[in-house]
Amino acid sequence: MTEQRRHPASWWAQFQEASDRFDTAYLTEGLGDLINAKISSPLLRREAQIAADIVVRHLNKPNSEELAERAAKSVDRLVETVKRLEERSGDGFELSEAHALCHLLQGQVAEAASEAEEFVKTQQILRVFVGALRMERFDNDLAVRMLAAGHSPGAALGSGAVVGKYSWWPGWLIKVVTERAMDGRLDEHTISALDRCAYAELSPAQSRIARRLLSGEVALVETTATRLEALNEPRAAKLLREGDLTAVALAARLIPL
């Protein structure tokens, strides 16, 4: 496997803190499947799968005393099996997958994720964590792309929520906001300005002009600012030259249909 940057457990813990609807059962099942697939021993993999299945059932029915007892026993049994195998081999490295799964089933999900990065692609783990957030009107793909690109969970999850909330925006504008999010340039002021563009009911030609203005094309910005001045909109012209996005919607609408 290509070497990848491993995140500390504290980094993964931010996901649970980001949503009060974090679905631990979903996370445990998804991450458990990824980890278990990497366990080389068929017998150990089978025992690990049984333990994971019972733990997930308990997490889905946390009030069941019977499932709680069965889950605890199955995890204890798996931990003891891993310990015995480690003592026999004298080298626990090949059991890193089993250790990670034990931590996951013991509720140490952040530690398990960090350990799993040694043998599972980070982007696969990210998709499971983002899915476990159970956030409504949320762009999972953008969040995962930003996280994979090195953005912090806070920034990625915030941008995913923004794009999910404004999913009704026209496609060209969604592309703009996605690009700005990936560049780390998506803030409240930008969102407000882009929302003005969404409400401006621009024609296809005006939308293309707006997109070019939002990208900061110097020549077009100057030409459009001059047009605004001629139309007695000196303040809007000044804002446009200064890079203020709030003037873009007005400027684009003044382009002849």
Short mmCIF file of N, CA and C in Angstrom, two decimals, residues 45-181:
data_model
loop_
_atom_site.label_atom_id
_atom_site.label_comp_id
_atom_site.label_asym_id
_atom_site.label_seq_id
_atom_site.Cartn_x
_atom_site.Cartn_y
_atom_site.Cartn_z
N ARG A 45 -10.42 -13.97 11.67
CA ARG A 45 -11.34 -13.07 10.97
C ARG A 45 -12.79 -13.45 11.27
N ARG A 46 -13.06 -14.76 11.34
CA ARG A 46 -14.42 -15.23 11.65
C ARG A 46 -14.82 -14.83 13.06
N GLU A 47 -13.92 -15.03 14.02
CA GLU A 47 -14.23 -14.66 15.40
C GLU A 47 -14.43 -13.15 15.53
N ALA A 48 -13.61 -12.40 14.81
CA ALA A 48 -13.72 -10.94 14.84
C ALA A 48 -15.05 -10.49 14.25
N GLN A 49 -15.48 -11.14 13.17
CA GLN A 49 -16.74 -10.77 12.53
C GLN A 49 -17.93 -11.05 13.45
N ILE A 50 -17.88 -12.19 14.14
CA ILE A 50 -18.95 -12.53 15.08
C ILE A 50 -19.04 -11.49 16.18
N ALA A 51 -17.89 -11.11 16.74
CA ALA A 51 -17.88 -10.11 17.80
C ALA A 51 -18.41 -8.77 17.29
N ALA A 52 -17.99 -8.38 16.10
CA ALA A 52 -18.44 -7.11 15.53
C ALA A 52 -19.94 -7.10 15.31
N ASP A 53 -20.47 -8.21 14.79
CA ASP A 53 -21.92 -8.29 14.54
C ASP A 53 -22.72 -8.11 15.83
N ILE A 54 -22.27 -8.76 16.89
CA ILE A 54 -22.99 -8.67 18.16
C ILE A 54 -22.89 -7.26 18.74
N VAL A 55 -21.72 -6.64 18.66
CA VAL A 55 -21.55 -5.29 19.17
C VAL A 55 -22.44 -4.30 18.41
N VAL A 56 -22.51 -4.45 17.09
CA VAL A 56 -23.35 -3.55 16.29
C VAL A 56 -24.82 -3.74 16.67
N ARG A 57 -25.23 -4.98 16.87
CA ARG A 57 -26.61 -5.24 17.30
C ARG A 57 -26.90 -4.56 18.63
N HIS A 58 -25.94 -4.62 19.54
CA HIS A 58 -26.10 -3.97 20.85
C HIS A 58 -26.18 -2.45 20.69
N LEU A 59 -25.34 -1.88 19.84
CA LEU A 59 -25.35 -0.44 19.64
C LEU A 59 -26.66 0.04 19.03
N ASN A 60 -27.27 -0.82 18.22
CA ASN A 60 -28.58 -0.48 17.65
C ASN A 60 -29.72 -0.66 18.65
N LYS A 61 -29.47 -1.48 19.68
CA LYS A 61 -30.47 -1.70 20.74
C LYS A 61 -29.77 -1.56 22.09
N PRO A 62 -29.36 -0.32 22.43
CA PRO A 62 -28.55 -0.11 23.64
C PRO A 62 -29.24 -0.48 24.96
N ASN A 63 -30.56 -0.58 24.96
CA ASN A 63 -31.28 -0.88 26.19
C ASN A 63 -31.43 -2.38 26.45
N SER A 64 -30.94 -3.20 25.52
CA SER A 64 -31.06 -4.64 25.69
C SER A 64 -29.94 -5.16 26.59
N GLU A 65 -30.31 -5.64 27.77
CA GLU A 65 -29.31 -6.17 28.70
C GLU A 65 -28.67 -7.45 28.16
N GLU A 66 -29.50 -8.26 27.48
CA GLU A 66 -28.98 -9.51 26.93
C GLU A 66 -27.90 -9.23 25.88
N LEU A 67 -28.17 -8.27 24.96
CA LEU A 67 -27.19 -7.94 23.93
C LEU A 67 -25.95 -7.29 24.53
N ALA A 68 -26.14 -6.50 25.58
CA ALA A 68 -25.01 -5.86 26.24
C ALA A 68 -24.07 -6.91 26.82
N GLU A 69 -24.66 -7.93 27.45
CA GLU A 69 -23.85 -9.00 28.05
C GLU A 69 -23.15 -9.82 26.98
N ARG A 70 -23.88 -10.16 25.92
CA ARG A 70 -23.29 -10.94 24.83
C ARG A 70 -22.17 -10.17 24.13
N ALA A 71 -22.39 -8.87 23.94
CA ALA A 71 -21.37 -8.05 23.28
C ALA A 71 -20.10 -7.99 24.12
N ALA A 72 -20.27 -7.77 25.42
CA ALA A 72 -19.10 -7.70 26.31
C ALA A 72 -18.32 -9.01 26.30
N LYS A 73 -19.03 -10.13 26.34
CA LYS A 73 -18.36 -11.43 26.36
C LYS A 73 -17.63 -11.71 25.04
N SER A 74 -18.26 -11.35 23.95
CA SER A 74 -17.65 -11.64 22.64
C SER A 74 -16.39 -10.79 22.43
N VAL A 75 -16.43 -9.55 22.93
CA VAL A 75 -15.25 -8.68 22.79
C VAL A 75 -14.13 -9.18 23.69
N ASP A 76 -14.48 -9.57 24.92
CA ASP A 76 -13.46 -10.11 25.84
C ASP A 76 -12.81 -11.36 25.24
N ARG A 77 -13.63 -12.19 24.63
CA ARG A 77 -13.12 -13.43 24.03
C ARG A 77 -12.16 -13.10 22.88
N LEU A 78 -12.51 -12.12 22.07
CA LEU A 78 -11.65 -11.73 20.95
C LEU A 78 -10.33 -11.15 21.47
N VAL A 79 -10.40 -10.31 22.49
CA VAL A 79 -9.19 -9.71 23.07
C VAL A 79 -8.27 -10.80 23.60
N GLU A 80 -8.82 -11.79 24.28
CA GLU A 80 -8.02 -12.88 24.82
C GLU A 80 -7.39 -13.71 23.71
N THR A 81 -8.14 -13.93 22.64
CA THR A 81 -7.61 -14.68 21.50
C THR A 81 -6.41 -13.96 20.89
N VAL A 82 -6.55 -12.66 20.72
CA VAL A 82 -5.46 -11.86 20.15
C VAL A 82 -4.24 -11.90 21.05
N LYS A 83 -4.45 -11.83 22.36
CA LYS A 83 -3.34 -11.89 23.31
C LYS A 83 -2.60 -13.22 23.21
N ARG A 84 -3.34 -14.31 23.12
CA ARG A 84 -2.71 -15.64 23.03
C ARG A 84 -1.90 -15.77 21.74
N LEU A 85 -2.48 -15.28 20.65
CA LEU A 85 -1.76 -15.35 19.37
C LEU A 85 -0.49 -14.50 19.41
N GLU A 86 -0.58 -13.38 20.09
CA GLU A 86 0.58 -12.48 20.18
C GLU A 86 1.69 -13.12 21.00
N GLU A 87 1.32 -13.80 22.09
CA GLU A 87 2.30 -14.46 22.94
C GLU A 87 2.99 -15.60 22.21
N ARG A 88 2.23 -16.30 21.40
CA ARG A 88 2.81 -17.42 20.66
C ARG A 88 3.76 -16.95 19.57
N SER A 89 3.38 -15.89 18.89
CA SER A 89 4.19 -15.42 17.76
C SER A 89 5.42 -14.65 18.22
N GLY A 90 5.29 -13.98 19.39
CA GLY A 90 6.41 -13.18 19.89
C GLY A 90 6.55 -11.87 19.15
N ASP A 91 5.66 -11.62 18.23
CA ASP A 91 5.71 -10.37 17.47
C ASP A 91 4.29 -10.01 17.08
N GLY A 92 3.79 -8.92 17.64
CA GLY A 92 2.39 -8.56 17.43
C GLY A 92 2.11 -7.73 16.22
N PHE A 93 3.12 -7.42 15.38
CA PHE A 93 2.89 -6.51 14.26
C PHE A 93 1.84 -7.03 13.30
N GLU A 94 1.89 -8.34 13.02
CA GLU A 94 0.94 -8.89 12.06
C GLU A 94 -0.48 -8.92 12.61
N LEU A 95 -0.62 -8.61 13.90
CA LEU A 95 -1.94 -8.57 14.53
C LEU A 95 -2.46 -7.14 14.70
N SER A 96 -1.84 -6.20 14.01
CA SER A 96 -2.25 -4.79 14.16
C SER A 96 -3.70 -4.60 13.74
N GLU A 97 -4.14 -5.37 12.72
CA GLU A 97 -5.53 -5.25 12.29
C GLU A 97 -6.48 -5.71 13.41
N ALA A 98 -6.14 -6.81 14.04
CA ALA A 98 -6.99 -7.34 15.12
C ALA A 98 -7.00 -6.39 16.31
N HIS A 99 -5.85 -5.81 16.62
CA HIS A 99 -5.79 -4.84 17.72
C HIS A 99 -6.70 -3.64 17.43
N ALA A 100 -6.66 -3.16 16.20
CA ALA A 100 -7.50 -2.02 15.83
C ALA A 100 -8.98 -2.37 15.97
N LEU A 101 -9.34 -3.58 15.56
CA LEU A 101 -10.73 -4.00 15.67
C LEU A 101 -11.15 -4.12 17.13
N CYS A 102 -10.27 -4.63 17.96
CA CYS A 102 -10.58 -4.72 19.39
C CYS A 102 -10.86 -3.33 19.97
N HIS A 103 -10.03 -2.37 19.63
CA HIS A 103 -10.24 -1.00 20.12
C HIS A 103 -11.58 -0.45 19.62
N LEU A 104 -11.90 -0.73 18.37
CA LEU A 104 -13.17 -0.27 17.81
C LEU A 104 -14.34 -0.86 18.59
N LEU A 105 -14.31 -2.16 18.83
CA LEU A 105 -15.42 -2.82 19.52
C LEU A 105 -15.47 -2.46 21.00
N GLN A 106 -14.38 -1.94 21.53
CA GLN A 106 -14.37 -1.48 22.91
C GLN A 106 -14.81 -0.02 23.02
N GLY A 107 -15.20 0.56 21.88
CA GLY A 107 -15.70 1.93 21.88
C GLY A 107 -14.65 2.99 21.64
N GLN A 108 -13.41 2.57 21.40
CA GLN A 108 -12.33 3.52 21.15
C GLN A 108 -12.22 3.78 19.64
N VAL A 109 -13.26 4.41 19.10
CA VAL A 109 -13.37 4.52 17.64
C VAL A 109 -12.28 5.41 17.04
N ALA A 110 -11.91 6.48 17.72
CA ALA A 110 -10.88 7.37 17.18
C ALA A 110 -9.52 6.67 17.13
N GLU A 111 -9.20 5.93 18.19
CA GLU A 111 -7.95 5.18 18.22
C GLU A 111 -7.94 4.12 17.13
N ALA A 112 -9.08 3.45 16.95
CA ALA A 112 -9.17 2.41 15.94
C ALA A 112 -8.97 2.98 14.54
N ALA A 113 -9.55 4.15 14.29
CA ALA A 113 -9.40 4.77 12.97
C ALA A 113 -7.95 5.13 12.69
N SER A 114 -7.29 5.69 13.69
CA SER A 114 -5.89 6.07 13.54
C SER A 114 -5.03 4.85 13.24
N GLU A 115 -5.28 3.77 13.95
CA GLU A 115 -4.52 2.53 13.74
C GLU A 115 -4.83 1.91 12.38
N ALA A 116 -6.09 2.01 11.97
CA ALA A 116 -6.51 1.40 10.70
C ALA A 116 -5.86 2.06 9.50
N GLU A 117 -5.43 3.31 9.66
CA GLU A 117 -4.79 4.00 8.53
C GLU A 117 -3.48 3.33 8.10
N GLU A 118 -2.98 2.44 8.92
CA GLU A 118 -1.77 1.71 8.54
C GLU A 118 -2.04 0.72 7.41
N PHE A 119 -3.29 0.27 7.29
CA PHE A 119 -3.58 -0.77 6.30
C PHE A 119 -4.88 -0.55 5.51
N VAL A 120 -5.61 0.52 5.81
CA VAL A 120 -6.83 0.86 5.07
C VAL A 120 -6.67 2.28 4.51
N LYS A 121 -7.12 2.50 3.29
CA LYS A 121 -7.02 3.83 2.70
C LYS A 121 -7.80 4.85 3.53
N THR A 122 -7.16 5.98 3.78
CA THR A 122 -7.77 7.02 4.61
C THR A 122 -9.12 7.45 4.05
N GLN A 123 -9.23 7.58 2.73
CA GLN A 123 -10.48 8.05 2.14
C GLN A 123 -11.63 7.08 2.41
N GLN A 124 -11.35 5.80 2.49
CA GLN A 124 -12.40 4.83 2.83
C GLN A 124 -12.89 5.05 4.26
N ILE A 125 -11.95 5.30 5.15
CA ILE A 125 -12.31 5.54 6.55
C ILE A 125 -13.09 6.84 6.67
N LEU A 126 -12.66 7.86 5.92
CA LEU A 126 -13.34 9.15 5.95
C LEU A 126 -14.80 9.03 5.54
N ARG A 127 -15.05 8.24 4.51
CA ARG A 127 -16.43 8.09 4.04
C ARG A 127 -17.32 7.47 5.12
N VAL A 128 -16.77 6.55 5.88
CA VAL A 128 -17.55 5.93 6.95
C VAL A 128 -17.82 6.96 8.06
N PHE A 129 -16.81 7.72 8.43
CA PHE A 129 -16.99 8.72 9.49
C PHE A 129 -17.96 9.81 9.07
N VAL A 130 -17.84 10.28 7.84
CA VAL A 130 -18.75 11.33 7.37
C VAL A 130 -20.18 10.80 7.30
N GLY A 131 -20.34 9.56 6.86
CA GLY A 131 -21.67 8.97 6.81
C GLY A 131 -22.27 8.82 8.20
N ALA A 132 -21.43 8.57 9.20
CA ALA A 132 -21.91 8.39 10.57
C ALA A 132 -22.40 9.70 11.20
N LEU A 133 -22.08 10.82 10.59
CA LEU A 133 -22.52 12.11 11.13
C LEU A 133 -24.04 12.24 11.09
N ARG A 134 -24.67 11.59 10.11
CA ARG A 134 -26.13 11.64 9.94
C ARG A 134 -26.64 13.08 9.86
N MET A 135 -25.90 13.90 9.10
CA MET A 135 -26.28 15.30 8.96
C MET A 135 -27.22 15.47 7.78
N GLU A 136 -28.31 16.20 7.99
CA GLU A 136 -29.28 16.45 6.93
C GLU A 136 -28.77 17.57 6.02
N ARG A 137 -29.18 17.51 4.76
CA ARG A 137 -28.78 18.53 3.78
C ARG A 137 -27.28 18.77 3.84
N PHE A 138 -26.57 17.72 3.57
CA PHE A 138 -25.11 17.73 3.73
C PHE A 138 -24.47 17.11 2.50
N ASP A 139 -23.40 17.73 2.00
CA ASP A 139 -22.69 17.21 0.84
C ASP A 139 -21.53 16.34 1.31
N ASN A 140 -21.78 15.03 1.38
CA ASN A 140 -20.76 14.10 1.86
C ASN A 140 -19.52 14.09 0.97
N ASP A 141 -19.74 14.12 -0.35
CA ASP A 141 -18.61 14.03 -1.27
C ASP A 141 -17.65 15.20 -1.12
N LEU A 142 -18.19 16.41 -0.98
CA LEU A 142 -17.33 17.58 -0.81
C LEU A 142 -16.55 17.49 0.49
N ALA A 143 -17.22 17.08 1.55
CA ALA A 143 -16.55 16.96 2.85
C ALA A 143 -15.39 15.97 2.77
N VAL A 144 -15.62 14.83 2.14
CA VAL A 144 -14.57 13.82 2.03
C VAL A 144 -13.42 14.34 1.17
N ARG A 145 -13.74 15.01 0.07
CA ARG A 145 -12.69 15.57 -0.80
C ARG A 145 -11.83 16.58 -0.04
N MET A 146 -12.48 17.43 0.75
CA MET A 146 -11.73 18.44 1.50
C MET A 146 -10.86 17.79 2.58
N LEU A 147 -11.41 16.80 3.26
CA LEU A 147 -10.64 16.10 4.29
C LEU A 147 -9.44 15.39 3.68
N ALA A 148 -9.66 14.75 2.54
CA ALA A 148 -8.57 14.04 1.86
C ALA A 148 -7.51 15.01 1.38
N ALA A 149 -7.92 16.26 1.10
CA ALA A 149 -6.98 17.28 0.62
C ALA A 149 -6.22 17.95 1.76
N GLY A 150 -6.56 17.60 3.00
CA GLY A 150 -5.82 18.14 4.13
C GLY A 150 -6.52 19.21 4.94
N HIS A 151 -7.77 19.53 4.61
CA HIS A 151 -8.51 20.52 5.38
C HIS A 151 -8.91 19.93 6.73
N SER A 152 -9.10 20.78 7.71
CA SER A 152 -9.50 20.32 9.03
C SER A 152 -10.94 19.81 9.00
N PRO A 153 -11.31 18.91 9.92
CA PRO A 153 -12.69 18.44 9.97
C PRO A 153 -13.69 19.59 10.11
N GLY A 154 -13.35 20.60 10.91
CA GLY A 154 -14.27 21.72 11.09
C GLY A 154 -14.57 22.43 9.79
N ALA A 155 -13.53 22.71 9.00
CA ALA A 155 -13.71 23.41 7.73
C ALA A 155 -14.45 22.53 6.73
N ALA A 156 -14.08 21.27 6.66
CA ALA A 156 -14.70 20.36 5.68
C ALA A 156 -16.17 20.13 6.00
N LEU A 157 -16.48 19.91 7.26
CA LEU A 157 -17.86 19.65 7.63
C LEU A 157 -18.70 20.91 7.49
N GLY A 158 -18.11 22.06 7.78
CA GLY A 158 -18.83 23.32 7.61
C GLY A 158 -19.17 23.56 6.15
N SER A 159 -18.22 23.31 5.25
CA SER A 159 -18.45 23.51 3.82
C SER A 159 -19.46 22.49 3.29
N GLY A 160 -19.38 21.27 3.78
CA GLY A 160 -20.35 20.25 3.37
C GLY A 160 -21.76 20.65 3.76
N ALA A 161 -21.90 21.27 4.92
CA ALA A 161 -23.22 21.73 5.38
C ALA A 161 -23.72 22.88 4.52
N VAL A 162 -22.82 23.78 4.15
CA VAL A 162 -23.21 24.93 3.31
C VAL A 162 -23.71 24.46 1.95
N VAL A 163 -22.94 23.62 1.29
CA VAL A 163 -23.32 23.16 -0.04
C VAL A 163 -24.60 22.32 0.03
N GLY A 164 -24.76 21.56 1.10
CA GLY A 164 -26.00 20.80 1.26
C GLY A 164 -27.19 21.70 1.46
N LYS A 165 -27.03 22.76 2.22
CA LYS A 165 -28.11 23.71 2.48
C LYS A 165 -28.52 24.45 1.22
N TYR A 166 -27.53 24.80 0.40
CA TYR A 166 -27.82 25.58 -0.80
C TYR A 166 -27.76 24.72 -2.07
N SER A 167 -28.18 23.49 -1.95
CA SER A 167 -28.12 22.58 -3.10
C SER A 167 -29.05 23.02 -4.23
N TRP A 168 -29.98 23.93 -3.93
CA TRP A 168 -30.90 24.44 -4.96
C TRP A 168 -30.23 25.47 -5.87
N TRP A 169 -29.03 25.93 -5.49
CA TRP A 169 -28.32 26.89 -6.33
C TRP A 169 -28.08 26.29 -7.71
N PRO A 170 -27.98 27.13 -8.74
CA PRO A 170 -27.67 26.61 -10.09
C PRO A 170 -26.31 25.92 -10.12
N GLY A 171 -26.17 25.01 -11.06
CA GLY A 171 -24.96 24.21 -11.14
C GLY A 171 -23.67 25.01 -11.23
N TRP A 172 -23.68 26.08 -12.01
CA TRP A 172 -22.45 26.87 -12.18
C TRP A 172 -22.02 27.50 -10.86
N LEU A 173 -23.03 27.85 -10.02
CA LEU A 173 -22.71 28.48 -8.74
C LEU A 173 -22.23 27.45 -7.72
N ILE A 174 -22.82 26.26 -7.77
CA ILE A 174 -22.35 25.18 -6.91
C ILE A 174 -20.89 24.87 -7.21
N LYS A 175 -20.53 24.93 -8.50
CA LYS A 175 -19.13 24.68 -8.88
C LYS A 175 -18.22 25.75 -8.30
N VAL A 176 -18.69 27.01 -8.31
CA VAL A 176 -17.90 28.10 -7.74
C VAL A 176 -17.68 27.90 -6.25
N VAL A 177 -18.76 27.59 -5.53
CA VAL A 177 -18.65 27.45 -4.08
C VAL A 177 -17.80 26.23 -3.72
N THR A 178 -17.88 25.18 -4.54
CA THR A 178 -17.06 23.99 -4.30
C THR A 178 -15.58 24.31 -4.48
N GLU A 179 -15.27 25.06 -5.53
CA GLU A 179 -13.87 25.45 -5.78
C GLU A 179 -13.34 26.31 -4.64
N ARG A 180 -14.17 27.24 -4.17
CA ARG A 180 -13.73 28.10 -3.06
C ARG A 180 -13.55 27.31 -1.77
N ALA A 181 -14.42 26.34 -1.55
CA ALA A 181 -14.29 25.51 -0.37
C ALA A 181 -12.98 24.72 -0.42
#
